[in-house]
Coordinates of C-alpha atoms in Angstrom, one line a residue:
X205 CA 0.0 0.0 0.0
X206 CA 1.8 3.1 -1.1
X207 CA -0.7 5.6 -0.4
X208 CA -3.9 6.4 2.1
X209 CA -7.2 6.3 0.7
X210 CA -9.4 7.8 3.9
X211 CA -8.7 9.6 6.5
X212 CA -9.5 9.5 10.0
X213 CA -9.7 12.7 12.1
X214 CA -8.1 13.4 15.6
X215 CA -11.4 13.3 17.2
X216 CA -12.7 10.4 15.6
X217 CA -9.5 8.5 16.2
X218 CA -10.0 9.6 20.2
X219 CA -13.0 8.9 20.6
X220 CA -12.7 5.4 19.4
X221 CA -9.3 4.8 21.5
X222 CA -11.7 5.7 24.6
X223 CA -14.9 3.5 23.7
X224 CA -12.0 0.6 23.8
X225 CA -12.7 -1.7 26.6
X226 CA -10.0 -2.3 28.4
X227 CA -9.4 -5.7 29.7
X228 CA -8.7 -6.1 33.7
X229 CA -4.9 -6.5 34.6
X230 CA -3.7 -9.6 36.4
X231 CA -2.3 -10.1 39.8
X232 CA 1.3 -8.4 39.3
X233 CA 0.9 -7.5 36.3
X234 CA 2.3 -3.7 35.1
X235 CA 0.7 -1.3 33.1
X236 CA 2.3 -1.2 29.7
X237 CA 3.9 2.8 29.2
X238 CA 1.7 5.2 27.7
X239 CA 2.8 4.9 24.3
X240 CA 3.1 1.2 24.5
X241 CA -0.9 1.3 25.1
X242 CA -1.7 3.8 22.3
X243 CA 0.0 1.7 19.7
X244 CA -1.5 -1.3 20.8
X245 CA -5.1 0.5 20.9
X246 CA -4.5 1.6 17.3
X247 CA -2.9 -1.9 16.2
X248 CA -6.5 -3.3 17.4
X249 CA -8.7 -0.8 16.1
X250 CA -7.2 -2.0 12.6
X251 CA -7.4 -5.3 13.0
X252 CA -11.1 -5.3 13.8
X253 CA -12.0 -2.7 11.1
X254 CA -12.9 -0.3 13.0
X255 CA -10.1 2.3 11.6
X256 CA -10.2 1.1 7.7
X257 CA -6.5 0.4 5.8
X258 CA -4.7 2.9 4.5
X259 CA -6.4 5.3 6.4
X260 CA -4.8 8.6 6.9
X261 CA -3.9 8.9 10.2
X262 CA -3.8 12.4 12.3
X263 CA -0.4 14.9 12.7
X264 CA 1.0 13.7 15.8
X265 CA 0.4 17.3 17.7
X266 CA -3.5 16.8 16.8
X267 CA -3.8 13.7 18.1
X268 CA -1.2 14.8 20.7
X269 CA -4.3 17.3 22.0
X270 CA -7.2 15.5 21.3
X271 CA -5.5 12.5 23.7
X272 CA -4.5 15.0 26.7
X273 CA -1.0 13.3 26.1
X274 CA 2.2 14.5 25.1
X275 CA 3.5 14.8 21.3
X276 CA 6.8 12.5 22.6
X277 CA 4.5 9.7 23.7
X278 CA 1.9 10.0 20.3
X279 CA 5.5 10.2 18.2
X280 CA 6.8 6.9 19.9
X281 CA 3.4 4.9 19.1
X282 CA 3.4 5.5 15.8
X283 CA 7.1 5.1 15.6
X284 CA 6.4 1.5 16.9
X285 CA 3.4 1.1 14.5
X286 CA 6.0 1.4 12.1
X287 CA 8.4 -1.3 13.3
X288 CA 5.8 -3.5 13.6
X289 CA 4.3 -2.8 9.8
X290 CA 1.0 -1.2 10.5
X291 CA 2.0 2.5 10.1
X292 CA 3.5 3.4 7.1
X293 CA 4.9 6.9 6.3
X294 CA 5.7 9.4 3.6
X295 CA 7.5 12.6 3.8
X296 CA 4.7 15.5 2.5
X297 CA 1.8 12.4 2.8
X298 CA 1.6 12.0 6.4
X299 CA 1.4 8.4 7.8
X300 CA -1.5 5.6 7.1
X301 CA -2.6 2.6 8.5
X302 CA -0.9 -1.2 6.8
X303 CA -1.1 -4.6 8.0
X304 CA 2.3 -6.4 8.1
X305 CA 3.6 -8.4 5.0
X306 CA 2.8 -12.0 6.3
X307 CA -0.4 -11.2 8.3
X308 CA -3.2 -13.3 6.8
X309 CA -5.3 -11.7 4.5
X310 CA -8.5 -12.2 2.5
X311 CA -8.2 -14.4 -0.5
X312 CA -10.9 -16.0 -1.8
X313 CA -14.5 -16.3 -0.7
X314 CA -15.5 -19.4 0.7
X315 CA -17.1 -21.8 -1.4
X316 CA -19.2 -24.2 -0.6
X317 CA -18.1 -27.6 1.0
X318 CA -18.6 -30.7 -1.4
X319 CA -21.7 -32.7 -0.4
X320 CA -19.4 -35.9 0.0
X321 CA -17.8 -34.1 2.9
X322 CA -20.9 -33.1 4.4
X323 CA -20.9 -36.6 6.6
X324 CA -17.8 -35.4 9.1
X325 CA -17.5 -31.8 8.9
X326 CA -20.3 -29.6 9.9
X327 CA -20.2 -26.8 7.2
X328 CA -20.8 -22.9 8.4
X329 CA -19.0 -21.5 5.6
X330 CA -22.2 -20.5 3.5
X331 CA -24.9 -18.6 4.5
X332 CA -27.1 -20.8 2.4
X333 CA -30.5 -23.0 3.5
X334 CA -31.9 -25.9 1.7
X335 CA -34.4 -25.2 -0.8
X336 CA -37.6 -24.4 0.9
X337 CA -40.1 -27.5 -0.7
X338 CA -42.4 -28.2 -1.6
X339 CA -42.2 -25.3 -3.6
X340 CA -38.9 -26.2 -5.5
X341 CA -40.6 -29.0 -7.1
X342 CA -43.6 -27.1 -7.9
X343 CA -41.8 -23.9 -9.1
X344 CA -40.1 -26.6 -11.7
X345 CA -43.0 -28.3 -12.7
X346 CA -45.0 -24.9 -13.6
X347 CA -42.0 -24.0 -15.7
X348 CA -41.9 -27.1 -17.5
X349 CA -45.5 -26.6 -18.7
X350 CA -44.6 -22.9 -19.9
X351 CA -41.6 -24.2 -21.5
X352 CA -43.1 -25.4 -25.1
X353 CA -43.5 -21.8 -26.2
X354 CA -40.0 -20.7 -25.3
X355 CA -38.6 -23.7 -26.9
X356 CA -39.6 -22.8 -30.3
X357 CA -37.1 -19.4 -29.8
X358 CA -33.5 -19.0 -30.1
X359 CA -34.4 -19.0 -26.2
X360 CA -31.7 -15.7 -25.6
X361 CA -32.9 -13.7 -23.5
X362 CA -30.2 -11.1 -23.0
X363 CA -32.8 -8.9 -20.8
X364 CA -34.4 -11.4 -19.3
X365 CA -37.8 -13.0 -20.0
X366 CA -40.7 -10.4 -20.8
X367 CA -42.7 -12.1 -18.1
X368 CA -40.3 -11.9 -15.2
X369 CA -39.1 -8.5 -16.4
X370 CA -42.9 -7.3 -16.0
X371 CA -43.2 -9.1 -12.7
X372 CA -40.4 -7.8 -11.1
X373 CA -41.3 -4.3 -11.9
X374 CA -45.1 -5.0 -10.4
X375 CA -43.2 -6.2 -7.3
X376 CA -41.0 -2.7 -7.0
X377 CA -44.1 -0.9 -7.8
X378 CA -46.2 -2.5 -5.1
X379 CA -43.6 -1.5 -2.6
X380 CA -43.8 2.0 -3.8
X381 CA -41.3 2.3 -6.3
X382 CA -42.6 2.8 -9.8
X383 CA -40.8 1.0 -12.1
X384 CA -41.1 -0.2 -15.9
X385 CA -39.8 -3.3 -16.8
X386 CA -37.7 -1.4 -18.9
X387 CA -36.0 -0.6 -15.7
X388 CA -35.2 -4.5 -14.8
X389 CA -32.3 -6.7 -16.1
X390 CA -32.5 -10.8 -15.6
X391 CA -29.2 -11.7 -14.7
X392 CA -27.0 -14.9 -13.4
X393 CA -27.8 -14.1 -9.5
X394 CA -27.0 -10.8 -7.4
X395 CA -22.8 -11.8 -8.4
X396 CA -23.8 -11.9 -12.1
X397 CA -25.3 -8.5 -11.6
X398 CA -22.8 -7.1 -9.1
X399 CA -20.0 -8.3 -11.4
X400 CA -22.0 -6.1 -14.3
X401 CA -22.2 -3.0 -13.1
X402 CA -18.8 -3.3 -11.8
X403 CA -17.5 -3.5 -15.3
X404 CA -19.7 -1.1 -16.5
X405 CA -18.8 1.6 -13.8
X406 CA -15.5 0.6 -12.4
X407 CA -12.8 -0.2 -14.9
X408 CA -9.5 -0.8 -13.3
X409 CA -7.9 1.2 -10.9
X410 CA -11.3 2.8 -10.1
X411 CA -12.6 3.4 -6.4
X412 CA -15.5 1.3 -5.3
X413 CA -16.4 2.5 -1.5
X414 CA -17.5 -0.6 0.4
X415 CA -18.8 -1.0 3.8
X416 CA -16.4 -3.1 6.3
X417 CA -16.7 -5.6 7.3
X418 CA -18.3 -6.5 3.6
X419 CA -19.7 -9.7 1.9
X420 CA -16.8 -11.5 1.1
X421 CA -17.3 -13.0 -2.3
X422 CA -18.3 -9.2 -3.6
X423 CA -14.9 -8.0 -2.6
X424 CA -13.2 -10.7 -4.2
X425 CA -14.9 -10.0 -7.3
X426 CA -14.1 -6.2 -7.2
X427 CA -10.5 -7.0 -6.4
X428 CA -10.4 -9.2 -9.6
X429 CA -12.3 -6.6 -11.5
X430 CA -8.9 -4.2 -10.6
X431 CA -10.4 -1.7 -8.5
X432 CA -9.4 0.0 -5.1
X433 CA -11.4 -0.7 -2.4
X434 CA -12.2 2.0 0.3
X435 CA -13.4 0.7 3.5
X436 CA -16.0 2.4 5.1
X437 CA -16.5 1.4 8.8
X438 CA -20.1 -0.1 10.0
X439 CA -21.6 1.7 13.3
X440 CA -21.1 -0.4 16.6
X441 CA -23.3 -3.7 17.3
X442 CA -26.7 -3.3 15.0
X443 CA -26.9 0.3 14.5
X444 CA -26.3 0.4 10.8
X445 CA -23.9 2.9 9.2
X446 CA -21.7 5.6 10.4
X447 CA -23.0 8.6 8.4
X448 CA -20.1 10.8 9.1
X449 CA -17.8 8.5 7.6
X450 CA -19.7 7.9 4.9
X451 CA -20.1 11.6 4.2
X452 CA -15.8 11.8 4.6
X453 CA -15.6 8.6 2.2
X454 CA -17.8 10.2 -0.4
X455 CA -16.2 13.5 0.0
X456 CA -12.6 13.1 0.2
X457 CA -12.2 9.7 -2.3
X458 CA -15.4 10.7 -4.9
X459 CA -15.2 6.5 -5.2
X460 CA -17.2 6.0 -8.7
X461 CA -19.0 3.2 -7.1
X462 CA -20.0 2.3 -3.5
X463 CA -21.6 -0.8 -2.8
X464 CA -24.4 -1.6 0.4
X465 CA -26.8 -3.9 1.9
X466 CA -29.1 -1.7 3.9
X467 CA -31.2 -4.9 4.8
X468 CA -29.5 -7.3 7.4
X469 CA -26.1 -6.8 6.2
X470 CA -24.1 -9.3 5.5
X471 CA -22.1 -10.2 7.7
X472 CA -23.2 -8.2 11.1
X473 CA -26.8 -8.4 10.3
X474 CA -27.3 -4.6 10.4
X475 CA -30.5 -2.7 9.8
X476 CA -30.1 0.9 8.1
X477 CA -32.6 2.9 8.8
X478 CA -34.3 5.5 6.8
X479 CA -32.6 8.7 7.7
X480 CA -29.5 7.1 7.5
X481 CA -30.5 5.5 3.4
X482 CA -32.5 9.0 3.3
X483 CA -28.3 10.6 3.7
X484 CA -26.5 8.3 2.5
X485 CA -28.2 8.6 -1.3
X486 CA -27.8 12.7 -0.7
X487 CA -24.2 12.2 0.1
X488 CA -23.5 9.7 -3.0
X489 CA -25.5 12.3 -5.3
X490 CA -23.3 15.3 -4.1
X491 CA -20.1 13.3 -4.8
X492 CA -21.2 11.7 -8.0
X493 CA -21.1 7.9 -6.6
X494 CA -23.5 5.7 -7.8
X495 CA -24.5 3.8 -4.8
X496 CA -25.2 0.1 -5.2
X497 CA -27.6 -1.1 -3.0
X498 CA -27.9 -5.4 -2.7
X499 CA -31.3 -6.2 -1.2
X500 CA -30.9 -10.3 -1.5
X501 CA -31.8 -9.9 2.3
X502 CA -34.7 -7.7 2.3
X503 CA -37.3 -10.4 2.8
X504 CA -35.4 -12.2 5.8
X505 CA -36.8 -10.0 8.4
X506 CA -37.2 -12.9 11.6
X507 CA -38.7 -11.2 14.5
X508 CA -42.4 -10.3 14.9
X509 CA -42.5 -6.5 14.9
X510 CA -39.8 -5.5 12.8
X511 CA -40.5 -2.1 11.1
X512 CA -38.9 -2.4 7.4
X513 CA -37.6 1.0 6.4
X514 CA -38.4 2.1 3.0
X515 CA -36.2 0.7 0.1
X516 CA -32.7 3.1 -0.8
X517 CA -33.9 3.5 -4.4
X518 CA -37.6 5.1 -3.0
X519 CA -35.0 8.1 -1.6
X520 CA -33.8 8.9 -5.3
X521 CA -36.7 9.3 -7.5
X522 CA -34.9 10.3 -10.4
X523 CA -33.4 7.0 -10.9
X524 CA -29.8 8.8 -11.0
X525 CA -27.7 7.6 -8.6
X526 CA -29.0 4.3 -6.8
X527 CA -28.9 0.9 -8.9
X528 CA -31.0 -2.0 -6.7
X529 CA -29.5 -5.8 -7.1
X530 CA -32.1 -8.5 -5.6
X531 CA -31.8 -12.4 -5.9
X532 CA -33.3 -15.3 -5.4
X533 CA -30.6 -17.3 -4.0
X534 CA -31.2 -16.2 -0.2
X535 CA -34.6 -15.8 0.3
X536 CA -35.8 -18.6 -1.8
X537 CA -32.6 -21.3 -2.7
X538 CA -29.2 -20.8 -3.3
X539 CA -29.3 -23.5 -6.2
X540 CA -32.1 -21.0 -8.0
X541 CA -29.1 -18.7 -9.9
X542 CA -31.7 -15.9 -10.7
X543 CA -31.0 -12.0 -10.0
X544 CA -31.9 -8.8 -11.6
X545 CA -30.9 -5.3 -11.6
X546 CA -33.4 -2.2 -11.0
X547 CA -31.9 0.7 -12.4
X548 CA -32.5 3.7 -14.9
X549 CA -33.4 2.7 -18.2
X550 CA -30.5 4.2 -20.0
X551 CA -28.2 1.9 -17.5
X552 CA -29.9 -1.2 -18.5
X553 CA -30.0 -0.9 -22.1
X554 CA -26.0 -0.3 -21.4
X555 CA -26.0 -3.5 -19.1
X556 CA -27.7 -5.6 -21.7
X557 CA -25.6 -4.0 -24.5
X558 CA -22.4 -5.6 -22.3
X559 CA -23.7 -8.7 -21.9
X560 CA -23.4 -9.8 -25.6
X561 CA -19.7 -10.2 -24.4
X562 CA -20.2 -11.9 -21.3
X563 CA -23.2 -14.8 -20.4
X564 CA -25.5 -13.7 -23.5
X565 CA -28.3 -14.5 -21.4
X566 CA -30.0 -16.5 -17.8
X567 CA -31.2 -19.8 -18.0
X568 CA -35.0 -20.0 -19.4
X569 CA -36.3 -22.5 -17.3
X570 CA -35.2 -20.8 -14.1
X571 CA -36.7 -17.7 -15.2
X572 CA -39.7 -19.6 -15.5
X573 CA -39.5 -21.4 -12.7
X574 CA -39.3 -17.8 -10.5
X575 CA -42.1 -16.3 -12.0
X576 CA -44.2 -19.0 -11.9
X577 CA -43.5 -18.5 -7.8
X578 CA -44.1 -14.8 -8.1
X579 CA -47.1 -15.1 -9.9
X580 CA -48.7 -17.6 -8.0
X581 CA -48.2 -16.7 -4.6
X582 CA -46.1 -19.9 -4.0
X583 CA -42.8 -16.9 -3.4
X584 CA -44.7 -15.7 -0.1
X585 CA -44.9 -18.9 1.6
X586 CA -41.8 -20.3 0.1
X587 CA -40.3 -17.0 2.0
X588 CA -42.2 -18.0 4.9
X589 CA -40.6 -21.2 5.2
X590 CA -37.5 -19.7 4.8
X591 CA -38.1 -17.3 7.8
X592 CA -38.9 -20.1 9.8
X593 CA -36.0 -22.2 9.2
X594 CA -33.6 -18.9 9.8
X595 CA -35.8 -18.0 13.2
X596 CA -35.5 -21.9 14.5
X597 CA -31.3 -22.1 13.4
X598 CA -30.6 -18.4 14.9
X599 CA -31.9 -19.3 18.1
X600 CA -30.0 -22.5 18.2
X601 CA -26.9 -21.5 17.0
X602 CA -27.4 -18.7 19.4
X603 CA -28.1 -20.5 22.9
X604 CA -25.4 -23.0 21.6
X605 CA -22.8 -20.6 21.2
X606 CA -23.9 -18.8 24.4
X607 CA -23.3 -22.1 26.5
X608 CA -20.1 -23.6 24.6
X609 CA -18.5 -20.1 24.3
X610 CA -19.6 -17.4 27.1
X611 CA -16.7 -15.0 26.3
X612 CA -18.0 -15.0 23.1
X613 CA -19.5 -11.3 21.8
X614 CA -21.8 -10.8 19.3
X615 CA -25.5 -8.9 18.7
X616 CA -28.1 -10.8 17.9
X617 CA -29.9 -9.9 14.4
X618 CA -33.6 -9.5 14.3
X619 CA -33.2 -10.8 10.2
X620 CA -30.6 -11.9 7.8
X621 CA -28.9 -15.2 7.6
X622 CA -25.5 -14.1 9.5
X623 CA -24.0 -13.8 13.0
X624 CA -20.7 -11.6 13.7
X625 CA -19.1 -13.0 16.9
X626 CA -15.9 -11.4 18.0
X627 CA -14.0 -14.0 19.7
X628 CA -12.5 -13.1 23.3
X629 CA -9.4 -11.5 21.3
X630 CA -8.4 -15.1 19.6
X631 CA -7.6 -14.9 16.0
X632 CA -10.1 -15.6 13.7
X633 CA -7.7 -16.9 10.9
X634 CA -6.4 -19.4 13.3
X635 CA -10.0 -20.4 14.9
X636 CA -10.7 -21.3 11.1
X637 CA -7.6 -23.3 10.5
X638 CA -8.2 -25.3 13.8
X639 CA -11.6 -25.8 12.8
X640 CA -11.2 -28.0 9.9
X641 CA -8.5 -30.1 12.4
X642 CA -12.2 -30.6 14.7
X643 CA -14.7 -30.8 12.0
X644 CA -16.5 -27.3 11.5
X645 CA -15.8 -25.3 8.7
X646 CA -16.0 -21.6 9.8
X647 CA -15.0 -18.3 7.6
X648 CA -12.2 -15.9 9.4
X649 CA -12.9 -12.1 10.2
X650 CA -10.3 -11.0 7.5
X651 CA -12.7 -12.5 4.7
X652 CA -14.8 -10.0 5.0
X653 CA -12.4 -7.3 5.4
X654 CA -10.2 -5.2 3.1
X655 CA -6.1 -5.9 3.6
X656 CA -6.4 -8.1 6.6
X657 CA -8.5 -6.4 8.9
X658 CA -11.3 -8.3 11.2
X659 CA -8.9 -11.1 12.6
X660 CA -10.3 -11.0 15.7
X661 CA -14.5 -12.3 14.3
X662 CA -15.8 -15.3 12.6
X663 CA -19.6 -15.1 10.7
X664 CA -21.6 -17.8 12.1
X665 CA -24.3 -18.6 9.3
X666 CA -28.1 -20.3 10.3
X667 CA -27.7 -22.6 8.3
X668 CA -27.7 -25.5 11.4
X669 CA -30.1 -26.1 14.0
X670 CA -31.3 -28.5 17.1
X671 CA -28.1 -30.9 17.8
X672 CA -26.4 -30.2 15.0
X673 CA -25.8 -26.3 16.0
X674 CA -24.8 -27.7 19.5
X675 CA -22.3 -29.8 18.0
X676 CA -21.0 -26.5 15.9
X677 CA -20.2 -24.9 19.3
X678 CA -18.7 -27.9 20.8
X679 CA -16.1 -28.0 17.9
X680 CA -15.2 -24.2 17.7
X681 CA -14.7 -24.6 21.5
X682 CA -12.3 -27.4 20.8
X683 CA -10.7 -25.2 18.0
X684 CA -10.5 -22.4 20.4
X685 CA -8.6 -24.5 22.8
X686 CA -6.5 -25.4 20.4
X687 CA -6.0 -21.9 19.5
X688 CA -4.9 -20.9 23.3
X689 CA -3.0 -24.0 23.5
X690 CA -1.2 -23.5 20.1
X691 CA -2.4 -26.3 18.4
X692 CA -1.3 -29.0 20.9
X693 CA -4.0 -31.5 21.9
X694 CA -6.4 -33.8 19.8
X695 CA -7.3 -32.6 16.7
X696 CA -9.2 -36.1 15.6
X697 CA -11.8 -35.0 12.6
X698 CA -15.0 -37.3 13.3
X699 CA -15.6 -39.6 10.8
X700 CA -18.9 -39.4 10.4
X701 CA -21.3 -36.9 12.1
X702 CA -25.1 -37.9 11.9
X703 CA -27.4 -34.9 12.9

C-alpha cells in the first residue's frame, strides 16, 4: 500500500481509543507505558475494522491534543506502529494505517463444502439453507409446462424474459417504487449482476467505496475486476452505518461506485434505517457515486414486529444515482441462480448492451420457474418457510454458542442469515484453520475485510439447528482451545457426524 485512501480525524481516532474496553490486569501485572498502550489501541482498532486500511492517520500534535497526552509519547506509538508494519509513512503524505507483510489476508471467498464431505465436517462456511419444498418441485413443474413456447425461440434472452421483467417491476411498484420493466435486467444471481455493473462503472484502478466488514465473495470480485477498495467502517453492534464516515468517504475519495446492503447486512446483520438510506443517497449524489444497494436480504426479516424501512432507491426518484441488485438465491434457494438489476433505463440498455460479451443471457427455465412462484403466490410462503428455518437455526446457534462459548461477543440480528461474533481477542484466521482439524468449517474475520483487517471475528451462518448447531459450538470450542494451546491436543476429525 503506497498511499492512504481515507482519513481518519483526531477526534474520531480519540474517541474510538476511549470506547475501547480495556481488559482487567492480572495479579502483578504492570501497566504497559503510555505509548506502548496507544500503539497497541491503534494496532486493534485496525485489526477489527474499525479504523479502515490505509487510512490517513492524524499529525502527531493533533492527536497529541485530542488524547491530553504529550507529542513524545503519540511520536513513539506511531514510531512502533512502524516497526511492527502497521503504520506506514511518507514525507509530505503524512502516515496511514498497513497490515504487516505476512499477516493473513482475504483471498478468496469461501465456497461451498462438497456434499461428499458433508458426513464429518459440519459446514458454516455458507450462508445458504436448503431449498424451501415443496415449492422447489412445484416452481419446476409450472416451468416445465410454460416451457413449449420458449422452446420454439432461439431461447436468448439477454434482458431477461418479458414475463419476469414485467413481474419484477409489479413487485417494486407495489412496494412503492414505480418502475417499468424497462427498468429490470434478468441476470446470473446478485454476483452476475454485481460483477456487471462493476464492469460497466468501475474499470481498473477505479474506487469502489465498500462497507467493512463486507460480503466476502463481492470483494473478491471487485478485487479481480482491478479496482481499489475504500473501507468504510459499519456503526457499533446493529446500528447500521456511520453517516459521518460515509459523508468523509464520499467527499474526500469521490469512489465511482459504492456498494451496500441496507437490509441485514451481510455479515453483522445490520438494519439501516431510513434517515440514515435517506443521507446516505444525498451524500452519494453530491459526490457523484452511484451507490449500489444489494437487497438479497430484504425479505429475511425474523422477529415479529420488525418495522422495514423504506427501500434506498424510494430516496432517489430520479433513478440517477442508486442501482437496486435483488436475488433469489437467499430468500428462496441458493441453487435457484436468478438476480436482476433495477436501475434507470439508460443503465440497462448499457448492461444488456455488455452482456453480448459476457453470459449472453440467464437460463429460461429458471426464469420460468421464478415467476411461476411470483405469480402464484407460491414466493410468499416459500419465504415463509425460509423465515422459519432462519428464526429456529438463529436461536440454536445462538443459545449454543452462548453455553459452549460465554466470552464470546456478538448482537443478535432480528433478520438476515449471519451472526458476527468477536472472539475473546483469539484470532479468527487461526479459529478457522483449527476448525477444519475438529470438524467445522467456519469463515475468518479478515474475509470480509479489506487488507487483513477483522482477525479477531468469525460469521456464524443459520444454516444448522437443534443438535447439529450444538455440535458447531462444541467443535469451535475445541478449536478455540487449540487456539490458546497453540495447536497441541487432539485434533481427531470425526468420521462421520449424523445430525
Amino acid at each position: 500500500m503506497t498511499q492512504w485512501t481515507s482519513a481518519v480525524g483526531a477526534a474520531q481516532l480519540a474517541r474510538l481509543l476511549n470506547s475501547q474496553q480495556e481488559r482487567p490486569a492480572g495479579p502483578g501485572t504492570r501497566r504497559p507505558p503510555a505509548y506502548r498502550a496507544l500503539a497497541d489501541g491503534i494496532r486493534l482498532l485496525v485489526l477489527e475494522g474499525r479504523v479502515p486500511v490505509a487510512a490517513r492517520l492524524p499529525a502527531e500534535r493533533e492527536l497529541a491534543l485530542s488524547l491530553s497526552v504529550s507529542r513524545t509519547t503519540v511520536a513513539a506509538a506511531y514510531e512502533a506502529l512502524r516497526s511492527e508494519g502497521f503504520l506506514e509513512s511518507r514525507r509530505g503524505a503524512g502516515s496511514w494505517t498497513a497490515v504487516p507483510a505476512g499477516n493473513p489476508l482475504p483471498a478468496r471467498g469461501l465456497e461451498p463444502l462438497p456434499p461428499e464431505a458433508l458426513g464429518s465436517m459440519i459446514d458454516l462456511g455458507c450462508a445458504a439453507l436448503p431449498a424451501p419444498e415443496p415449492w422447489l418441485t412445484r416452481a419446476v413443474q409450472g416451468a416445465l409446462e410454460e416451457l413449449p413456447p420458449y422452446a420454439h425461440t432461439h431461447g436468448d434472452y439477454p434482458a431477461g424474459l418479458p414475463a419476469l421483467r414485467s413481474m419484477l417491476a409489479e413487485r417494486y411498484t407495489a412496494r412503492g417504487i414505480p418502475t417499468m420493466p424497462e427498468q429490470i435486467m434478468v441476470t446470473t444471481g446478485a454476483m452476475g449482476a454485481i460483477d456487471a455493473i462493476c464492469h460497466l462503472f468501475a474499470g481498473r484502478g477505479e474506487r469502489i467505496a465498500v462497507e467493512s466488514p463486507s460480503y466476502a465473495n463481492i470483494l473478491q470480485l471487485m478485487r479481480e475486476a482491478g479496482a481499489r477498495l475504500v473501507p468504510v467502517a459499519m456503526a457499533e453492534g446493529l446500528a447500521g452505518w456511520d453517516m459521518d464516515r460515509w459523508r468523509q468517504v464520499l467527499r474526500d475519495s469521490a469512489p465511482r461506485l459504492a456498494y451496500v446492503v441496507a437490509d441485514f447486512h451481510n455479515p453483522t446483520g445490520a438494519l439501516a434505517d431510513e434517515d440514515q438510506r435517506r443521507v446516505l443517497v444525498d451524500a452519494a449524489r453530491s459526490a457523484g457515486t452511484v451507490l449500489v444497494v444489494d437487497e438479497t436480504m430484504s425479505e429475511l426479516h425474523l422477529d415479529d414486529g420488525v418495522h422495514m424501512p423504506r427501500p434506498v432507491s424510494s430516496f432517489d426518484p430520479a433513478g440517477s444515482t442508486v442501482i437496486t441488485v435483488g436475488s433469489a438465491s437467499k430468500a428462496f434457494w441458493a441453487g435457484m441462480r436468478i438476480g436482476w438489476v433495477r436501475a434507470a433505463p439508460d443503465v440497462i440498455r448499457s448492461l444488456v448492451s455488455a452482456r453480448a460479451y459476457a453470459d449472453l443471457g440467464t437460463p429460461v427455465l429458471e426464469q420460468l420457474a421464478v415467476n411461476w412462484l411470483l405469480s402464484t403466490g407460491g414466493w410468499e410462503q416459500a419465504v415463509e418457510i425460509r423465515r422459519t428455518q432462519a428464526r429456529e437455526n438463529r436461536d440454536d446457534l445462538v443459545a449454543a454458542v452462548r453455553r459452549q462459548l460465554p466470552e464470546w461477543d456478538f448482537s443478535v440480528p432480528r433478520g438476515g442469515l449471519t451472526l458476527w461474533v468477536r472472539t475473546g481477542g483469539l484470532s479468527g484466521s487461526r479459529l478457522a484453520e483449527m476448525g477444519e482439524r475438529v470438524g467445522v468449517r467456519v469463515p475468518s474475520g479478515p474475509r470480509f475485510g479489506v487488507d487483513g483487517a477483522f482477525e479477531g471475528y468469525v460469521r456464524l451462518p443459520f444454516t444448522v439447528g437443534g443438535a447439529v448447531a450444538e455440535e458447531a459450538a462444541v467443535r469451535l470450542a475445541a478449536a478455540a482451545r487449540l487456539v490458546e494451546t497453540g495447536g497441541s491436543g487432539g485434533s481427531e476429525v470425526p468420521r462421520t457426524f449424523v445430525a
